[in-house]
Coordinates of N, CA, C and O in Angstrom, one line a residue:
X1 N -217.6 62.6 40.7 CA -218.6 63.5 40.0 C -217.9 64.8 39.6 O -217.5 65.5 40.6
X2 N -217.8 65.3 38.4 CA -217.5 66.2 37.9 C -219.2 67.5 38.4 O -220.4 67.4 38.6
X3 N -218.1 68.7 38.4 CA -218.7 69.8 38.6 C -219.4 70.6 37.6 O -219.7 69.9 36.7
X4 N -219.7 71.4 37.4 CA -220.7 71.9 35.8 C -219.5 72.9 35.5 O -219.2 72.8 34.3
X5 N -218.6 73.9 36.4 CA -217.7 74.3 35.9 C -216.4 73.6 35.2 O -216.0 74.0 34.1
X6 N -215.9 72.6 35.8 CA -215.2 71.2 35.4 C -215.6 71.2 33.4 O -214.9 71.3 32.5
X7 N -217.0 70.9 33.5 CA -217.5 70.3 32.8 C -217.6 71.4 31.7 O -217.7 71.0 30.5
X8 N -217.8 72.7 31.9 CA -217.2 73.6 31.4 C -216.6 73.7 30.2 O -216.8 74.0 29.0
X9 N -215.2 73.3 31.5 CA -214.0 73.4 31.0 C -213.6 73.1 29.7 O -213.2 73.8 28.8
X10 N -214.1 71.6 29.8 CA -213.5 70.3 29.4 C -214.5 70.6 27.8 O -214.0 70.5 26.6
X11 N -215.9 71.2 28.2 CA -216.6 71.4 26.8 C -216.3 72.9 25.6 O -216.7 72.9 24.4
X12 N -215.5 74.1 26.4 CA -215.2 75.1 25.4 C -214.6 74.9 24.7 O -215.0 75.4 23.6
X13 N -213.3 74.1 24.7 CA -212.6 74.5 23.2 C -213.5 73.4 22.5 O -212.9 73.3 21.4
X14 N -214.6 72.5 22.4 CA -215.2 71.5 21.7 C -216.1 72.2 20.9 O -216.0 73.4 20.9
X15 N -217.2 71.6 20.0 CA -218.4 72.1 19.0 C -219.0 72.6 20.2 O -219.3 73.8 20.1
X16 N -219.4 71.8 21.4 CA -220.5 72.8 22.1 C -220.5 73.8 22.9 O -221.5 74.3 23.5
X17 N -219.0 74.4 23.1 CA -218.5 75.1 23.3 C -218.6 76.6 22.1 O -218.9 77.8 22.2
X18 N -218.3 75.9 21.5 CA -217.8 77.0 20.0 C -219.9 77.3 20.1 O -220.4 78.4 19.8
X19 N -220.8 76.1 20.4 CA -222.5 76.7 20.1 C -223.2 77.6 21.3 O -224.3 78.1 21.4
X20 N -221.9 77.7 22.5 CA -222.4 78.4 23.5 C -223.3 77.2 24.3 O -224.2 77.7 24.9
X21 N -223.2 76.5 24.4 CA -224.1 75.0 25.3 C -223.7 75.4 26.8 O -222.6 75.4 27.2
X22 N -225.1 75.8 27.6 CA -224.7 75.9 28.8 C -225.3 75.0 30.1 O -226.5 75.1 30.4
X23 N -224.0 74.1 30.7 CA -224.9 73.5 31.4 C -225.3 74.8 32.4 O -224.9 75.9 32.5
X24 N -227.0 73.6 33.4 CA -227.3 74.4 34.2 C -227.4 73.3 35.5 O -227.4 73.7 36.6
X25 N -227.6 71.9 35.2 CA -227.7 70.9 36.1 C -226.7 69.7 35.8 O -226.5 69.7 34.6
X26 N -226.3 68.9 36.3 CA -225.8 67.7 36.3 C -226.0 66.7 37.4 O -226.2 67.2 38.5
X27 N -226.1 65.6 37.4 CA -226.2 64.5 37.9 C -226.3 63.3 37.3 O -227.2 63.4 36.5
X28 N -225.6 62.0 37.5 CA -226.0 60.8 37.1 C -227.2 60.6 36.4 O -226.9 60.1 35.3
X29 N -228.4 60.7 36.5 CA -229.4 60.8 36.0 C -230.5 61.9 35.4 O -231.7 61.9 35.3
X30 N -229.6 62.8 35.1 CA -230.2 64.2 34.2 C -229.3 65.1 34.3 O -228.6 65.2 35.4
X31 N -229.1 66.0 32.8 CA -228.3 67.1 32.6 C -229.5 68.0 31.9 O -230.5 67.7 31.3
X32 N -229.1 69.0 32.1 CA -230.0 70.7 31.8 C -228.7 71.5 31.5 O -227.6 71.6 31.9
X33 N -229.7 72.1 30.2 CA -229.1 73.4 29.7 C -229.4 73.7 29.0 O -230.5 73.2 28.6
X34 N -228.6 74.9 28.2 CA -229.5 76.2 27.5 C -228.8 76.3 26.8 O -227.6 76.0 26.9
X35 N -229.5 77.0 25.3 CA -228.3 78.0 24.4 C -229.2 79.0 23.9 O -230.4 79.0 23.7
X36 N -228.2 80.2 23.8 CA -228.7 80.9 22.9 C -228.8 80.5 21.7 O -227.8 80.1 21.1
X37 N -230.2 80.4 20.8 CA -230.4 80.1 19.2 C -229.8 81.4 18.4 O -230.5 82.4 18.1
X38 N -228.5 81.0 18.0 CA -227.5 82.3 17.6 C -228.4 82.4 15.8 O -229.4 81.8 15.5
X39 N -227.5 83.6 15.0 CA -227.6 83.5 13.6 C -227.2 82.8 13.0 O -227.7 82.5 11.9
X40 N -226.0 82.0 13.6 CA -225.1 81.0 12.5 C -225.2 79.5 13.4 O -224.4 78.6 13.4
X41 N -226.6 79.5 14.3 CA -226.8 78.1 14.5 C -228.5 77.9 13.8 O -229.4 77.1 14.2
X42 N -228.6 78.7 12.8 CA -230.0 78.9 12.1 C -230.3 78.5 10.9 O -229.3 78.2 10.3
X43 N -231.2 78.4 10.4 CA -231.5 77.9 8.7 C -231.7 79.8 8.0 O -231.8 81.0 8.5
X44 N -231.8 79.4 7.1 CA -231.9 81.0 6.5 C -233.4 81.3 7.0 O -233.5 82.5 7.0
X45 N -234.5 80.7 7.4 CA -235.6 81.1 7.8 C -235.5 81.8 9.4 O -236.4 82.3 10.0
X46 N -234.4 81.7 9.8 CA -234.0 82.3 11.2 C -234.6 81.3 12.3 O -235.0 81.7 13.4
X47 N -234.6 80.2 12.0 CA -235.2 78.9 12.7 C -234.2 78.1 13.0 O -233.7 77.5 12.1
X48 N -233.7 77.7 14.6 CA -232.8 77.0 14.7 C -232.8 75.4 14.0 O -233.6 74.5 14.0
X49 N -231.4 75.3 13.3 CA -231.2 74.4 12.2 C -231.5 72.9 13.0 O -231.1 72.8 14.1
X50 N -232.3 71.9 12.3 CA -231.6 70.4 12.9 C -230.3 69.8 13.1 O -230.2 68.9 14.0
X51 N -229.3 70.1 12.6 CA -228.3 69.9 12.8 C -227.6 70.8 14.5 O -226.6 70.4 15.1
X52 N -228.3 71.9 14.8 CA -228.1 72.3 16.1 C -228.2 71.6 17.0 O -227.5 71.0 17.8
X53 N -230.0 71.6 16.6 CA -230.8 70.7 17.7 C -230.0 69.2 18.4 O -229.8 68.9 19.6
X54 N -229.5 68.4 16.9 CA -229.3 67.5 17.5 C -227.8 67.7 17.9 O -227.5 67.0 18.9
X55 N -227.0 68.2 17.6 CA -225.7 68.4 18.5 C -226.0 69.1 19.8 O -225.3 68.7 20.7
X56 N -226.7 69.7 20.0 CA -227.1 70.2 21.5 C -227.4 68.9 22.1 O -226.7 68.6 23.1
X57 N -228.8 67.9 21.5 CA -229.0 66.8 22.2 C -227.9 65.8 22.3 O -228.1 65.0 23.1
X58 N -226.8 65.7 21.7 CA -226.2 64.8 22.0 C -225.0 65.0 22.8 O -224.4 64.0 23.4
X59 N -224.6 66.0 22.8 CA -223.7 66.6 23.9 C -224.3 66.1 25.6 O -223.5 65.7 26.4
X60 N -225.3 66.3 25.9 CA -226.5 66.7 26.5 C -226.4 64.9 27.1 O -226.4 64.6 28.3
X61 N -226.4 63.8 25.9 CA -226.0 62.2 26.6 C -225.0 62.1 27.1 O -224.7 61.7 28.2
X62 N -224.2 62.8 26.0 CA -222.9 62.4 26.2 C -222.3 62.7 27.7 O -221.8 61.9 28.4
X63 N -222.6 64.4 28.0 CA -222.3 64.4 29.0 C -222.7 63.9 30.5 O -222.1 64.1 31.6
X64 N -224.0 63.1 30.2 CA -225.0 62.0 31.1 C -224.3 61.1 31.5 O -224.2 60.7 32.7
X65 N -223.4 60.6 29.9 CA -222.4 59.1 30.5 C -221.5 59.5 31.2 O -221.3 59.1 32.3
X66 N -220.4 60.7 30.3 CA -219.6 61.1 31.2 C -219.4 60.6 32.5 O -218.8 59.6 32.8
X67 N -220.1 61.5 33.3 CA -220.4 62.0 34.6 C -220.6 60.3 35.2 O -220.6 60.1 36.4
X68 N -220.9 59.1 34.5 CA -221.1 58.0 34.8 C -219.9 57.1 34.5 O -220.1 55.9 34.6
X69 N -218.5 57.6 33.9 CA -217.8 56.7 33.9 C -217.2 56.3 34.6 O -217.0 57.1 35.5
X70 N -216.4 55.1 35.0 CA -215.3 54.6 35.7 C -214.2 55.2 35.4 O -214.4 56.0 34.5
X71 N -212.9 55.3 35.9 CA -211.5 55.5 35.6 C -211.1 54.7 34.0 O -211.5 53.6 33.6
X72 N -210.5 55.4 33.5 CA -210.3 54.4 32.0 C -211.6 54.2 31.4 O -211.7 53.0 31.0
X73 N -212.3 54.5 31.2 CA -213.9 54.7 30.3 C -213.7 55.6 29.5 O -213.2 56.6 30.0
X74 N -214.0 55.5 28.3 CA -214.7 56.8 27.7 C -215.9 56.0 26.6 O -215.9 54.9 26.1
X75 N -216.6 57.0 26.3 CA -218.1 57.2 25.4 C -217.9 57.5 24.0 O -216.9 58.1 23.6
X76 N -218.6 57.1 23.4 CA -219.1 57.8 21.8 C -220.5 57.6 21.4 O -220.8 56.4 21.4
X77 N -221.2 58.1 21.0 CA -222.7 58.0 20.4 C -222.7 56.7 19.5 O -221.7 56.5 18.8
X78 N -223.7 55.8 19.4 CA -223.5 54.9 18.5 C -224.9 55.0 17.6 O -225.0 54.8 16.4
X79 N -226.1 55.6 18.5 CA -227.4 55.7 17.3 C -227.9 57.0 18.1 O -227.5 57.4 19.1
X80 N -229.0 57.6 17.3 CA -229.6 58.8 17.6 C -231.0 59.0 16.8 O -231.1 58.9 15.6
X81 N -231.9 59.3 17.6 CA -233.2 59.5 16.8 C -233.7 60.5 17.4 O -233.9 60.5 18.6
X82 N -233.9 61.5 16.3 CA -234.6 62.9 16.5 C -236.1 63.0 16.0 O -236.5 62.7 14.9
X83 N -236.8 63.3 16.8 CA -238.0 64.0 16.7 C -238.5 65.2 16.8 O -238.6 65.6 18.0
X84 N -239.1 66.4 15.6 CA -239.1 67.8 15.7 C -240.6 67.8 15.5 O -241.5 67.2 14.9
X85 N -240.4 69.4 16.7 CA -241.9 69.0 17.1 C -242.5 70.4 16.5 O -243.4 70.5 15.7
X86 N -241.8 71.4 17.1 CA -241.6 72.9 16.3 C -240.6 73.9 16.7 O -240.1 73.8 17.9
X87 N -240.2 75.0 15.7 CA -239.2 75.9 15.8 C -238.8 76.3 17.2 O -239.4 76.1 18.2
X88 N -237.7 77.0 17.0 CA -237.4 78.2 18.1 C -236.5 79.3 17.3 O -235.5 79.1 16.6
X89 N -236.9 80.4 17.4 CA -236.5 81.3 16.9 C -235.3 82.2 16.9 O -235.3 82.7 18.1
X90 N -234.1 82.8 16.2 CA -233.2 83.3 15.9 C -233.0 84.4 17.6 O -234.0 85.2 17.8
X91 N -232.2 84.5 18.3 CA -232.3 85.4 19.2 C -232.7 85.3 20.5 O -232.6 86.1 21.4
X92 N -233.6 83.5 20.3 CA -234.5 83.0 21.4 C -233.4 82.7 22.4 O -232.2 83.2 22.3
X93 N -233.6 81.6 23.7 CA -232.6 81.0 24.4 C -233.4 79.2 24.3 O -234.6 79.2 24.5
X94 N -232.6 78.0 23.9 CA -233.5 76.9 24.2 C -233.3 76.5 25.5 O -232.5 77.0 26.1
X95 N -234.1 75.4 26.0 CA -233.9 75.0 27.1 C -233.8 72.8 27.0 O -234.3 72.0 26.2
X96 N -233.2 72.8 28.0 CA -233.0 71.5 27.7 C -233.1 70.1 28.8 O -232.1 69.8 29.5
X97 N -234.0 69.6 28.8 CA -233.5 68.3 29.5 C -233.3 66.9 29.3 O -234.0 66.3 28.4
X98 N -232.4 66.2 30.1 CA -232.0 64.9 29.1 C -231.6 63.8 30.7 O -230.8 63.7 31.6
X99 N -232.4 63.4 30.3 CA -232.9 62.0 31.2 C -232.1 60.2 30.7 O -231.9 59.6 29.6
X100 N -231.9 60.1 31.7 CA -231.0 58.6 31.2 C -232.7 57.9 31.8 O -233.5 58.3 32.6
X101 N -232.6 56.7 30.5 CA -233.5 55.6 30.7 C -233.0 54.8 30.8 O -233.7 53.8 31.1
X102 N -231.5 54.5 30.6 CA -231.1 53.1 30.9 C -229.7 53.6 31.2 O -229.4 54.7 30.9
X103 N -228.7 52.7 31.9 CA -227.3 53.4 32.5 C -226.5 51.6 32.7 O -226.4 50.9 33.7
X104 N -226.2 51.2 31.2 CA -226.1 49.6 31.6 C -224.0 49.8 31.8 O -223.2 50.7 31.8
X105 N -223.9 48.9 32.0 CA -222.4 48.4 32.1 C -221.8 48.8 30.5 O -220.7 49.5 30.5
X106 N -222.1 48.6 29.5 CA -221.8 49.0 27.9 C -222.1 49.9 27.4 O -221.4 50.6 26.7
X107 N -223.6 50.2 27.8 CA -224.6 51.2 26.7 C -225.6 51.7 28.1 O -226.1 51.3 29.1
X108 N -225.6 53.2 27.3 CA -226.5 54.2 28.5 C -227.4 54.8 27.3 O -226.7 55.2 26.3
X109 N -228.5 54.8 27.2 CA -229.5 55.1 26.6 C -230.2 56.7 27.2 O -230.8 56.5 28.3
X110 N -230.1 58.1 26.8 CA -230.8 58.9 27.3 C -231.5 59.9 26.0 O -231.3 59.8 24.8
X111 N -232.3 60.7 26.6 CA -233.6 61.4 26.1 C -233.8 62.4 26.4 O -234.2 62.8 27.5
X112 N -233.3 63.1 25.1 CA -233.7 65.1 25.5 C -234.6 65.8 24.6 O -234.8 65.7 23.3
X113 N -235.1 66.4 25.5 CA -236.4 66.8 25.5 C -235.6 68.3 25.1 O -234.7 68.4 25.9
X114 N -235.8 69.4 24.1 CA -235.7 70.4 23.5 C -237.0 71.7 24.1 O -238.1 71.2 23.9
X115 N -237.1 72.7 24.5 CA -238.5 73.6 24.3 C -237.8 75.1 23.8 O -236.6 75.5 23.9
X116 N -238.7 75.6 23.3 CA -238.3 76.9 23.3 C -238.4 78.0 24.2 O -238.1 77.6 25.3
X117 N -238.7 79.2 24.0 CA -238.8 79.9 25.2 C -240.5 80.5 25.6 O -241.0 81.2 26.5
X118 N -241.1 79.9 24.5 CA -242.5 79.6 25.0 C -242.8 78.1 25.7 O -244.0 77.8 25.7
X119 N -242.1 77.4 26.1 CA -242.3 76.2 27.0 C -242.4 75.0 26.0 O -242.3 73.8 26.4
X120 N -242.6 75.4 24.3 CA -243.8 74.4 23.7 C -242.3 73.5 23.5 O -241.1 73.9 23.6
X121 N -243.0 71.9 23.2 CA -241.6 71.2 23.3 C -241.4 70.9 21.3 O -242.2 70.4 20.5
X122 N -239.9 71.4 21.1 CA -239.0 71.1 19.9 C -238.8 70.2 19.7 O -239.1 70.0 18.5
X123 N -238.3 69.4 20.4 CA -237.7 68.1 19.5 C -237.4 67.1 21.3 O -237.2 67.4 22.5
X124 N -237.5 65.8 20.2 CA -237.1 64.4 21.5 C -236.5 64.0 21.0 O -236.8 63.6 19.9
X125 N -234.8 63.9 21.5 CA -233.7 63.1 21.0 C -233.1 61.8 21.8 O -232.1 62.0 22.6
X126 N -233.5 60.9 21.7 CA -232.9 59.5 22.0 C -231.6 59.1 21.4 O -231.2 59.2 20.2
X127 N -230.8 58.5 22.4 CA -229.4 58.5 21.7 C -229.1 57.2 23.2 O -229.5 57.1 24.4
X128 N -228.0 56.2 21.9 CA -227.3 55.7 22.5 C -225.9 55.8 22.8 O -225.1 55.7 21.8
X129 N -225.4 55.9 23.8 CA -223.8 55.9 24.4 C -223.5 55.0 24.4 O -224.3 54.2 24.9
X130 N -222.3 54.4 24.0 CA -221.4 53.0 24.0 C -220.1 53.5 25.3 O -219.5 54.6 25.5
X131 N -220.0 52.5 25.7 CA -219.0 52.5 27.5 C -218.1 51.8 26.8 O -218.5 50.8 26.1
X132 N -216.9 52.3 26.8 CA -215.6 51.6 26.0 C -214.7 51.6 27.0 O -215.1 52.5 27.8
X133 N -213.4 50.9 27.4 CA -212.3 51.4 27.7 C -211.6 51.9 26.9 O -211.7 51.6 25.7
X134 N -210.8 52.7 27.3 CA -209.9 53.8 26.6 C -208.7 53.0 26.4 O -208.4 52.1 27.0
X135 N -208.2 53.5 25.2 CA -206.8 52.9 24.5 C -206.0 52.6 25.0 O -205.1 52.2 24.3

């Protein structure tokens, strides 16, 4: 099991590194975290963009499977379905949780749940992970 600092690591020089994605929990079966909703992760209405949203959520699987691979495994997203529920605003922090519903031998299926910093919930992102061996 990787550590959240580890995991860190391994995520700054990446996109969710560069969006500020901060874990706050990990475990086999749920990751948490936060970002600040910057200026340049926004739409010109100062409303964090969907294209954030769902890179936040899918970092958020990805790093679910992660934390669940064997030696010689690695992951890639194969589908993703986003649901927006409402904004969060320029300056805000989001919050995030993301729940595995399924953790198979091939494919791990998880679901993040988006809120803003009024609690109300943003968006439900479902995504599937494909379990590959590595090259």
């Amino acid at each position: 099991m990787y550590d959240i600092d580890t995991l860190h690591d391994i995520l700054r020089p990446l996109l969710p590194g560069l969006m500020g994605v901060r874990l706050t929990a990990v475990s086999p079966e749920r990751v948490e975290a936060e970002m600040l909703v910057r200026p340049d992760l926004c739409t010109t209405g100062g409303i964090l963009h969907g294209g954030s949203v769902m890179a936040f959520a899918d970092t958020l699987g990805a790093v679910g499977t992660f934390v669940n691979l064997s030696a010689g495994q690695l992951t890639t997203t194969t589908d993703s379905s986003t649901k927006f529920i409402a904004a969060a605003a320029v300056n805000t922090t989001v919050r995030a949780e993301c729940v595995a519903l399924h953790r198979g031998r091939t494919t791990q299926v998880w679901q993040t749940s988006i809120y803003n910093e009024q609690a109300r919930l943003c968006a439900v992102v479902t995504q599937t992970q494909l379990v590959m061996a590595a090259r």
